[in-house]
Amino acid sequence: MIPPRLIFKNGKLKILDQRLLPHKITYLTVRDAAGTAKAIKDMVLRGAPLIGCAAAWGFPLELKSRHPSSWKETLRLLESAARVIKAARPTALALFYAADRMAEKAAGFIAAQKEFSPAKYEALLRALHREAAKITEEDRAACASMGALGAGLLNNNSIVLTHCNAGALATMGIGTAVGVITEASTRRKIRHAYSCETRPYLQGARLTIWELQQSRVPSELITDNMAAHLMKTAGVNAVIVGADRIAANGDTANKIGTYALAVLARYHKIPFYVVAPTPTIDTELKTGKEIEIEERSSEEVTFINGRLVAPKGVKARHPGFDVTPVSLITAIVTERGVISPVNRRNIAKNLRAATISKTGKQ
Ligand code: MRU
């Protein structure tokens, strides 16, 4: 069983510390927006949808920890909470989606009030608590829906390959790409799954293979540079990944290394599937060129488990994500359906559709 990722209780948020997984299960408690933002920045939690859910809880946390005496002051607190949360990491749209949605909810509530009172402030807190719970529940339901839709795309006896961690640990539900694999496995469609270790942060080695192991999916861990060989020799017949941000034309930002896998998949004529909920789609960005790619510390490349593995003083690059061009993507699965062929028109159509439940109903 994958432990709960976020627990909101008594005005505190307990966050499963993913930096220590799979060997230690511990929680870090945060009490305000700055604490939430720091946990996101420090990778205590990660994965686009989960970052979004934590960002949402940052708002009721912030208000619970403060005691303003006017709506003006409350609005100032909320603005500063939104600023600090949005500065945590730049690439995953879910973070910005959740922060904007929470800030709008609060602004709407405050605009409808005449006088400030402690009772009204408590009512605002309850409204924000409900909204954060709604964002969390929407993510859980979206995962279930994508799992079912994605599993429907796979043939019996599939041999799949995934990258990074787009599983339960990256969401509040069963995951996106890994949710598809585990759902397909319960339908007995998966012969084998490969998880790329995902250098430098090793999300595949520490998290995804652990999830697959616990779900009893026949699986093996590989280093990133084994992917081409296995596509050529091991019968891989689907590559399935998540996404952090998708531009309006379908260009997709995901964990560094995803683009290389898409190129390899095309060469080997293997379908390449992206699985991501609609809050990942950024209709304001025309193409992937406009997606901001997070540059992370070079020490995450030169050190492994606290040990320096490169010459002392060497320079290293660490872009955390890359952009896969839409031309390499066979289909994008959202909670509203399967987008294929992937193009601007079909993405816009998907965004207008209703969510499809796990049972296939709208
Ligand atoms: O740096 P991370 O671990 O937050 O990156 C995570 C990924 O790139 C995932 O593939 C993506 O967020 C999709 S998660 C459902």
Coordinates of C-alpha atoms and ligand atoms in Angstrom, one line a residue:
M1 CA 0.0 0.0 0.0
I2 CA 1.3 3.4 -0.9
P3 CA 1.1 5.6 2.2
P4 CA -1.1 8.8 2.2
R5 CA 0.8 11.6 0.5
L6 CA -0.9 14.5 2.2
I7 CA -2.9 14.6 5.5
F8 CA -4.6 17.9 6.4
K9 CA -5.7 17.9 10.0
N10 CA -6.2 20.5 12.8
G11 CA -4.7 23.3 10.6
K12 CA -1.6 21.4 9.8
L13 CA -0.5 19.6 6.7
K14 CA 1.5 16.4 7.1
I15 CA 3.5 15.6 3.9
L16 CA 5.0 12.2 3.1
D17 CA 8.7 12.9 2.7
Q18 CA 9.4 11.4 -0.7
R19 CA 13.1 12.2 -0.4
L20 CA 13.5 9.2 2.0
L21 CA 11.4 6.7 0.1
P22 CA 11.3 3.8 -0.3
H23 CA 13.4 3.0 2.8
K24 CA 11.8 5.4 5.3
I25 CA 8.2 6.4 5.7
T26 CA 8.2 9.8 7.6
Y27 CA 6.1 12.9 7.4
L28 CA 7.0 16.5 7.5
T29 CA 4.5 18.9 9.1
V30 CA 4.0 22.4 7.6
R31 CA 1.8 25.1 9.0
D32 CA 1.7 27.9 6.5
A33 CA 2.1 28.9 2.8
A34 CA 5.8 29.4 3.1
G35 CA 6.3 26.0 4.7
T36 CA 4.2 24.4 1.9
A37 CA 6.3 26.2 -0.8
K38 CA 9.5 25.2 0.8
A39 CA 8.4 21.6 0.9
I40 CA 7.6 21.7 -2.8
K41 CA 10.9 23.4 -3.6
D42 CA 12.9 21.0 -1.6
M43 CA 11.2 18.0 -3.2
V44 CA 9.7 16.7 0.0
L45 CA 6.7 16.1 -2.3
R46 CA 6.9 16.1 -6.1
G47 CA 4.9 15.2 -9.2
A48 CA 2.7 17.8 -10.9
P49 CA -0.8 16.9 -9.6
L50 CA 0.4 16.3 -6.0
I51 CA 2.2 19.7 -6.1
G52 CA -1.1 21.3 -7.1
C53 CA -3.0 19.6 -4.3
A54 CA -0.4 20.7 -1.7
A55 CA -0.4 24.2 -3.1
A56 CA -4.2 24.3 -2.6
W57 CA -3.9 23.3 1.1
G58 CA -1.3 26.1 1.5
F59 CA -4.1 28.6 1.5
P60 CA -6.2 27.4 4.4
L61 CA -3.0 26.7 6.3
E62 CA -1.9 30.3 5.8
L63 CA -5.2 31.8 7.0
K64 CA -5.3 29.4 10.0
S65 CA -1.9 30.6 11.1
R66 CA -2.7 34.3 10.9
H67 CA -5.1 36.6 12.7
P68 CA -5.9 39.6 10.4
S69 CA -8.4 42.2 11.5
S70 CA -9.8 43.3 8.1
W71 CA -10.6 41.9 4.7
K72 CA -7.9 44.2 3.2
E73 CA -5.3 42.6 5.4
T74 CA -6.7 39.1 4.6
L75 CA -6.4 39.9 0.9
R76 CA -2.8 41.0 1.3
L77 CA -2.1 37.7 3.1
L78 CA -3.7 35.7 0.3
E79 CA -1.7 37.6 -2.3
S80 CA 1.5 37.0 -0.6
A81 CA 0.6 33.3 -0.1
A82 CA -0.1 32.9 -3.8
R83 CA 3.2 34.7 -4.7
V84 CA 5.3 32.4 -2.4
I85 CA 3.6 29.2 -3.6
K86 CA 3.9 30.1 -7.3
A87 CA 7.6 30.8 -6.8
A88 CA 8.2 27.2 -5.6
R89 CA 8.7 25.5 -8.9
P90 CA 8.1 26.9 -12.4
T91 CA 7.2 24.0 -14.8
A92 CA 4.2 22.1 -13.4
L93 CA 1.0 24.0 -14.4
A94 CA -1.0 22.3 -11.6
L95 CA 0.8 24.5 -9.0
F96 CA -0.4 27.7 -10.8
Y97 CA -3.8 26.3 -11.5
A98 CA -4.4 25.4 -7.8
A99 CA -3.0 28.7 -6.5
D100 CA -5.2 30.8 -8.9
R101 CA -8.3 28.8 -8.1
M102 CA -7.8 29.1 -4.4
A103 CA -7.1 32.9 -4.6
E104 CA -10.2 33.4 -6.8
K105 CA -12.4 31.4 -4.4
A106 CA -11.2 33.6 -1.5
A107 CA -11.6 36.9 -3.5
G108 CA -15.1 35.9 -4.5
F109 CA -16.0 35.1 -0.9
I110 CA -14.6 38.4 0.4
A111 CA -16.2 40.4 -2.3
A112 CA -19.6 39.1 -1.1
Q113 CA -19.0 40.3 2.5
K114 CA -19.9 43.6 4.0
E115 CA -18.1 43.7 7.4
F116 CA -15.1 41.8 8.6
S117 CA -15.7 39.6 11.7
P118 CA -13.9 36.6 13.2
A119 CA -17.0 34.5 12.4
K120 CA -16.9 35.5 8.8
Y121 CA -13.1 34.9 8.7
E122 CA -13.8 31.3 10.0
A123 CA -16.4 30.9 7.3
L124 CA -13.8 31.9 4.7
L125 CA -11.4 29.3 6.1
R126 CA -14.0 26.6 5.9
A127 CA -14.7 27.7 2.2
L128 CA -11.0 27.4 1.4
H129 CA -10.8 24.0 3.2
R130 CA -13.7 22.8 1.1
E131 CA -12.1 24.1 -2.2
A132 CA -8.8 22.4 -1.4
A133 CA -10.6 19.1 -0.6
K134 CA -12.5 19.5 -4.0
I135 CA -9.2 19.9 -5.9
T136 CA -7.9 16.8 -4.1
E137 CA -11.0 14.8 -4.9
E138 CA -11.0 16.0 -8.6
D139 CA -7.4 14.7 -8.9
R140 CA -8.3 11.4 -7.4
A141 CA -11.3 11.0 -9.8
A142 CA -9.2 12.2 -12.8
C143 CA -6.6 9.5 -12.1
A144 CA -9.3 6.8 -11.9
S145 CA -10.8 8.0 -15.2
M146 CA -7.4 8.2 -17.0
G147 CA -6.4 4.8 -15.7
A148 CA -9.5 3.2 -17.3
L149 CA -9.2 5.2 -20.6
G150 CA -5.4 4.5 -20.9
A151 CA -5.8 0.8 -20.0
G152 CA -8.3 0.6 -22.8
L153 CA -5.6 1.7 -25.3
L154 CA -3.3 -1.1 -24.5
N155 CA -3.3 -4.6 -26.1
N156 CA -3.2 -7.8 -24.2
N157 CA 0.4 -8.9 -23.3
S158 CA 1.7 -5.4 -23.3
I159 CA 5.3 -4.7 -22.5
V160 CA 5.4 -1.1 -21.4
L161 CA 8.1 1.4 -20.4
T162 CA 7.7 4.4 -18.2
H163 CA 9.9 7.3 -17.0
C164 CA 10.1 9.3 -13.8
N165 CA 7.3 8.8 -11.3
A166 CA 3.8 9.4 -12.6
G167 CA 2.2 7.1 -10.0
A168 CA 0.2 7.3 -6.8
L169 CA 3.1 9.2 -5.2
A170 CA 2.8 12.0 -7.8
T171 CA -1.0 12.4 -7.3
M172 CA -3.8 11.9 -4.7
G173 CA -5.1 9.0 -6.7
I174 CA -3.7 5.9 -8.5
G175 CA -1.4 8.1 -10.6
T176 CA -1.4 9.1 -14.3
A177 CA 1.0 7.0 -16.4
V178 CA 1.5 4.4 -13.7
G179 CA -2.2 4.4 -12.9
V180 CA -2.7 3.3 -16.5
I181 CA -0.2 0.5 -16.1
T182 CA -1.6 -0.8 -12.7
E183 CA -5.2 -0.6 -14.1
A184 CA -4.1 -2.5 -17.3
S185 CA -2.4 -5.0 -15.0
T186 CA -5.6 -5.7 -13.1
R187 CA -7.2 -6.3 -16.4
R188 CA -4.3 -8.8 -17.1
K189 CA -3.1 -6.8 -20.1
I190 CA 0.5 -6.2 -18.8
R191 CA 3.1 -8.8 -19.5
H192 CA 6.0 -6.6 -18.3
A193 CA 6.7 -3.0 -17.3
Y194 CA 10.1 -1.3 -17.3
S195 CA 10.8 1.7 -15.1
C196 CA 13.7 4.0 -16.2
E197 CA 15.7 5.0 -13.1
T198 CA 15.4 8.7 -14.1
R199 CA 18.8 10.3 -13.4
P200 CA 19.6 12.5 -11.6
Y201 CA 16.8 12.4 -9.0
L202 CA 16.0 8.7 -9.4
Q203 CA 12.2 8.9 -9.2
G204 CA 12.0 5.7 -11.2
A205 CA 14.4 3.8 -9.1
R206 CA 13.1 5.0 -5.7
L207 CA 9.4 5.5 -6.4
T208 CA 8.0 4.0 -9.6
I209 CA 9.5 0.5 -9.3
W210 CA 8.4 0.5 -5.6
E211 CA 4.9 1.2 -6.7
L212 CA 4.9 -1.4 -9.4
Q213 CA 6.4 -3.9 -7.0
Q214 CA 3.6 -3.2 -4.5
S215 CA 0.9 -3.5 -7.2
R216 CA 2.5 -6.8 -8.2
V217 CA 3.0 -5.7 -11.8
P218 CA 5.8 -7.9 -13.4
S219 CA 8.4 -5.2 -13.7
E220 CA 12.1 -4.4 -13.8
L221 CA 14.2 -1.3 -13.2
I222 CA 16.5 -0.2 -15.9
T223 CA 19.0 2.7 -16.2
D224 CA 18.0 5.4 -18.6
N225 CA 20.6 4.4 -21.2
M226 CA 19.2 0.9 -21.5
A227 CA 15.9 2.1 -23.0
A228 CA 17.0 1.9 -26.7
H229 CA 18.4 -1.6 -26.3
L230 CA 15.2 -2.8 -24.6
M231 CA 12.9 -1.2 -27.2
K232 CA 14.9 -3.1 -29.9
T233 CA 15.2 -6.4 -28.2
A234 CA 12.6 -6.8 -25.4
G235 CA 9.4 -6.2 -27.4
V236 CA 8.4 -3.0 -25.7
N237 CA 5.1 -2.0 -27.3
A238 CA 4.1 1.2 -25.5
V239 CA 5.9 4.0 -23.8
I240 CA 3.6 5.7 -21.2
V241 CA 4.6 8.9 -19.4
G242 CA 3.0 11.8 -17.4
A243 CA 3.3 15.5 -18.0
D244 CA 4.0 18.7 -16.1
R245 CA 2.7 21.1 -18.7
I246 CA 1.2 20.7 -22.1
A247 CA 1.0 23.6 -24.6
A248 CA -2.1 24.3 -26.6
N249 CA -0.6 22.5 -29.6
G250 CA 0.3 19.4 -27.6
D251 CA 4.0 19.9 -27.1
T252 CA 4.6 18.3 -23.7
A253 CA 7.0 19.1 -20.9
N254 CA 7.9 16.2 -18.6
K255 CA 10.8 14.9 -16.6
I256 CA 14.2 15.3 -18.3
G257 CA 14.8 12.2 -20.5
T258 CA 11.2 12.0 -21.8
Y259 CA 12.0 13.6 -25.1
A260 CA 14.8 11.1 -25.7
L261 CA 12.4 8.3 -25.1
A262 CA 9.9 9.8 -27.5
V263 CA 12.6 9.9 -30.3
L264 CA 13.6 6.3 -29.5
A265 CA 9.9 5.2 -29.6
R266 CA 9.4 6.8 -33.0
Y267 CA 12.5 5.1 -34.4
H268 CA 11.2 1.7 -33.1
K269 CA 7.6 2.4 -34.2
I270 CA 6.3 2.2 -30.6
P271 CA 3.3 4.3 -29.6
F272 CA 4.1 7.0 -27.2
Y273 CA 1.3 7.9 -24.7
V274 CA 1.1 11.0 -22.4
V275 CA -1.3 10.7 -19.5
A276 CA -2.2 13.9 -17.7
P277 CA -5.3 15.6 -16.2
T278 CA -6.6 18.7 -17.9
P279 CA -5.1 21.2 -15.3
T280 CA -1.8 20.3 -17.1
I281 CA -2.9 21.9 -20.4
D282 CA -1.8 25.5 -20.7
T283 CA -4.0 27.1 -23.3
E284 CA -2.1 30.3 -23.0
L285 CA 1.0 28.8 -24.4
K286 CA 0.9 28.3 -28.2
T287 CA 3.8 25.8 -28.3
G288 CA 6.3 24.1 -26.0
K289 CA 8.9 26.7 -26.8
E290 CA 7.1 29.0 -24.3
I291 CA 7.3 26.5 -21.4
E292 CA 9.6 27.5 -18.6
I293 CA 12.0 24.6 -17.8
E294 CA 13.2 24.4 -14.2
E295 CA 17.0 24.5 -13.8
R296 CA 17.9 22.6 -10.7
S297 CA 21.1 22.5 -8.7
S298 CA 24.1 20.9 -10.5
E299 CA 24.9 19.1 -7.2
E300 CA 22.0 16.8 -7.9
V301 CA 24.0 15.6 -10.9
T302 CA 27.5 15.5 -9.4
F303 CA 26.4 13.9 -6.1
I304 CA 24.6 10.6 -5.6
N305 CA 23.3 9.9 -2.1
G306 CA 25.5 12.6 -0.7
R307 CA 28.6 11.2 -2.3
L308 CA 30.5 13.2 -5.0
V309 CA 30.8 11.1 -8.1
A310 CA 32.4 13.6 -10.5
P311 CA 35.7 15.5 -10.2
K312 CA 35.6 18.1 -7.5
G313 CA 34.7 21.6 -8.8
V314 CA 33.4 20.3 -12.1
K315 CA 30.5 22.2 -13.7
A316 CA 27.3 20.3 -14.4
R317 CA 23.9 21.2 -16.0
H318 CA 20.6 20.1 -14.6
P319 CA 17.5 21.0 -16.6
G320 CA 14.7 19.2 -14.6
F321 CA 12.4 18.8 -17.7
D322 CA 12.4 18.7 -21.4
V323 CA 9.8 19.2 -24.1
T324 CA 8.6 16.4 -26.4
P325 CA 7.3 17.8 -29.6
V326 CA 3.7 16.9 -30.4
S327 CA 4.7 15.2 -33.6
L328 CA 6.2 12.4 -31.5
I329 CA 3.1 11.8 -29.3
T330 CA 0.6 9.2 -30.4
A331 CA -2.1 10.2 -27.9
I332 CA -2.7 12.2 -24.8
V333 CA -5.1 10.7 -22.2
T334 CA -6.9 13.1 -20.0
E335 CA -9.9 12.5 -17.6
R336 CA -12.1 13.7 -20.4
G337 CA -11.0 11.2 -23.1
V338 CA -8.3 10.2 -25.5
I339 CA -6.8 12.9 -27.7
S340 CA -5.6 11.4 -31.0
P341 CA -4.3 12.6 -33.3
V342 CA -2.9 15.2 -31.0
N343 CA -3.4 18.7 -32.4
R344 CA -4.7 22.1 -31.2
R345 CA -8.3 21.4 -32.4
N346 CA -8.6 18.0 -30.6
I347 CA -7.0 19.4 -27.4
A348 CA -9.6 22.2 -27.4
K349 CA -12.4 19.7 -28.0
N350 CA -11.2 17.6 -25.1
L351 CA -11.1 20.6 -22.8
R352 CA -14.8 21.3 -23.6
A353 CA -15.9 17.7 -22.9
A354 CA -17.2 16.3 -19.7
T355 CA -15.2 14.1 -17.4
I356 CA -15.5 10.4 -18.2
S357 CA -15.9 8.3 -15.0
K358 CA -14.1 5.0 -14.4
T359 CA -17.2 3.2 -15.6
G360 CA -17.0 5.0 -19.0
K361 CA -20.0 7.3 -18.3
Q362 CA -19.9 11.1 -18.7
Ligands
MRU1 O1 10.6 16.7 -10.6 P1 9.3 15.9 -10.3 O2 9.6 14.6 -9.7 O3 8.2 16.7 -9.7 O4 8.9 15.5 -11.8 C1 7.7 14.7 -12.0 C2 7.4 14.4 -13.4 O5 8.1 14.8 -14.3 C3 6.2 13.6 -13.6 O6 6.4 12.7 -14.7 C4 5.0 14.5 -13.9 O7 4.9 15.4 -12.8 C5 3.8 13.8 -14.0 S1 3.2 13.2 -12.5 C6 1.7 12.5 -12.6

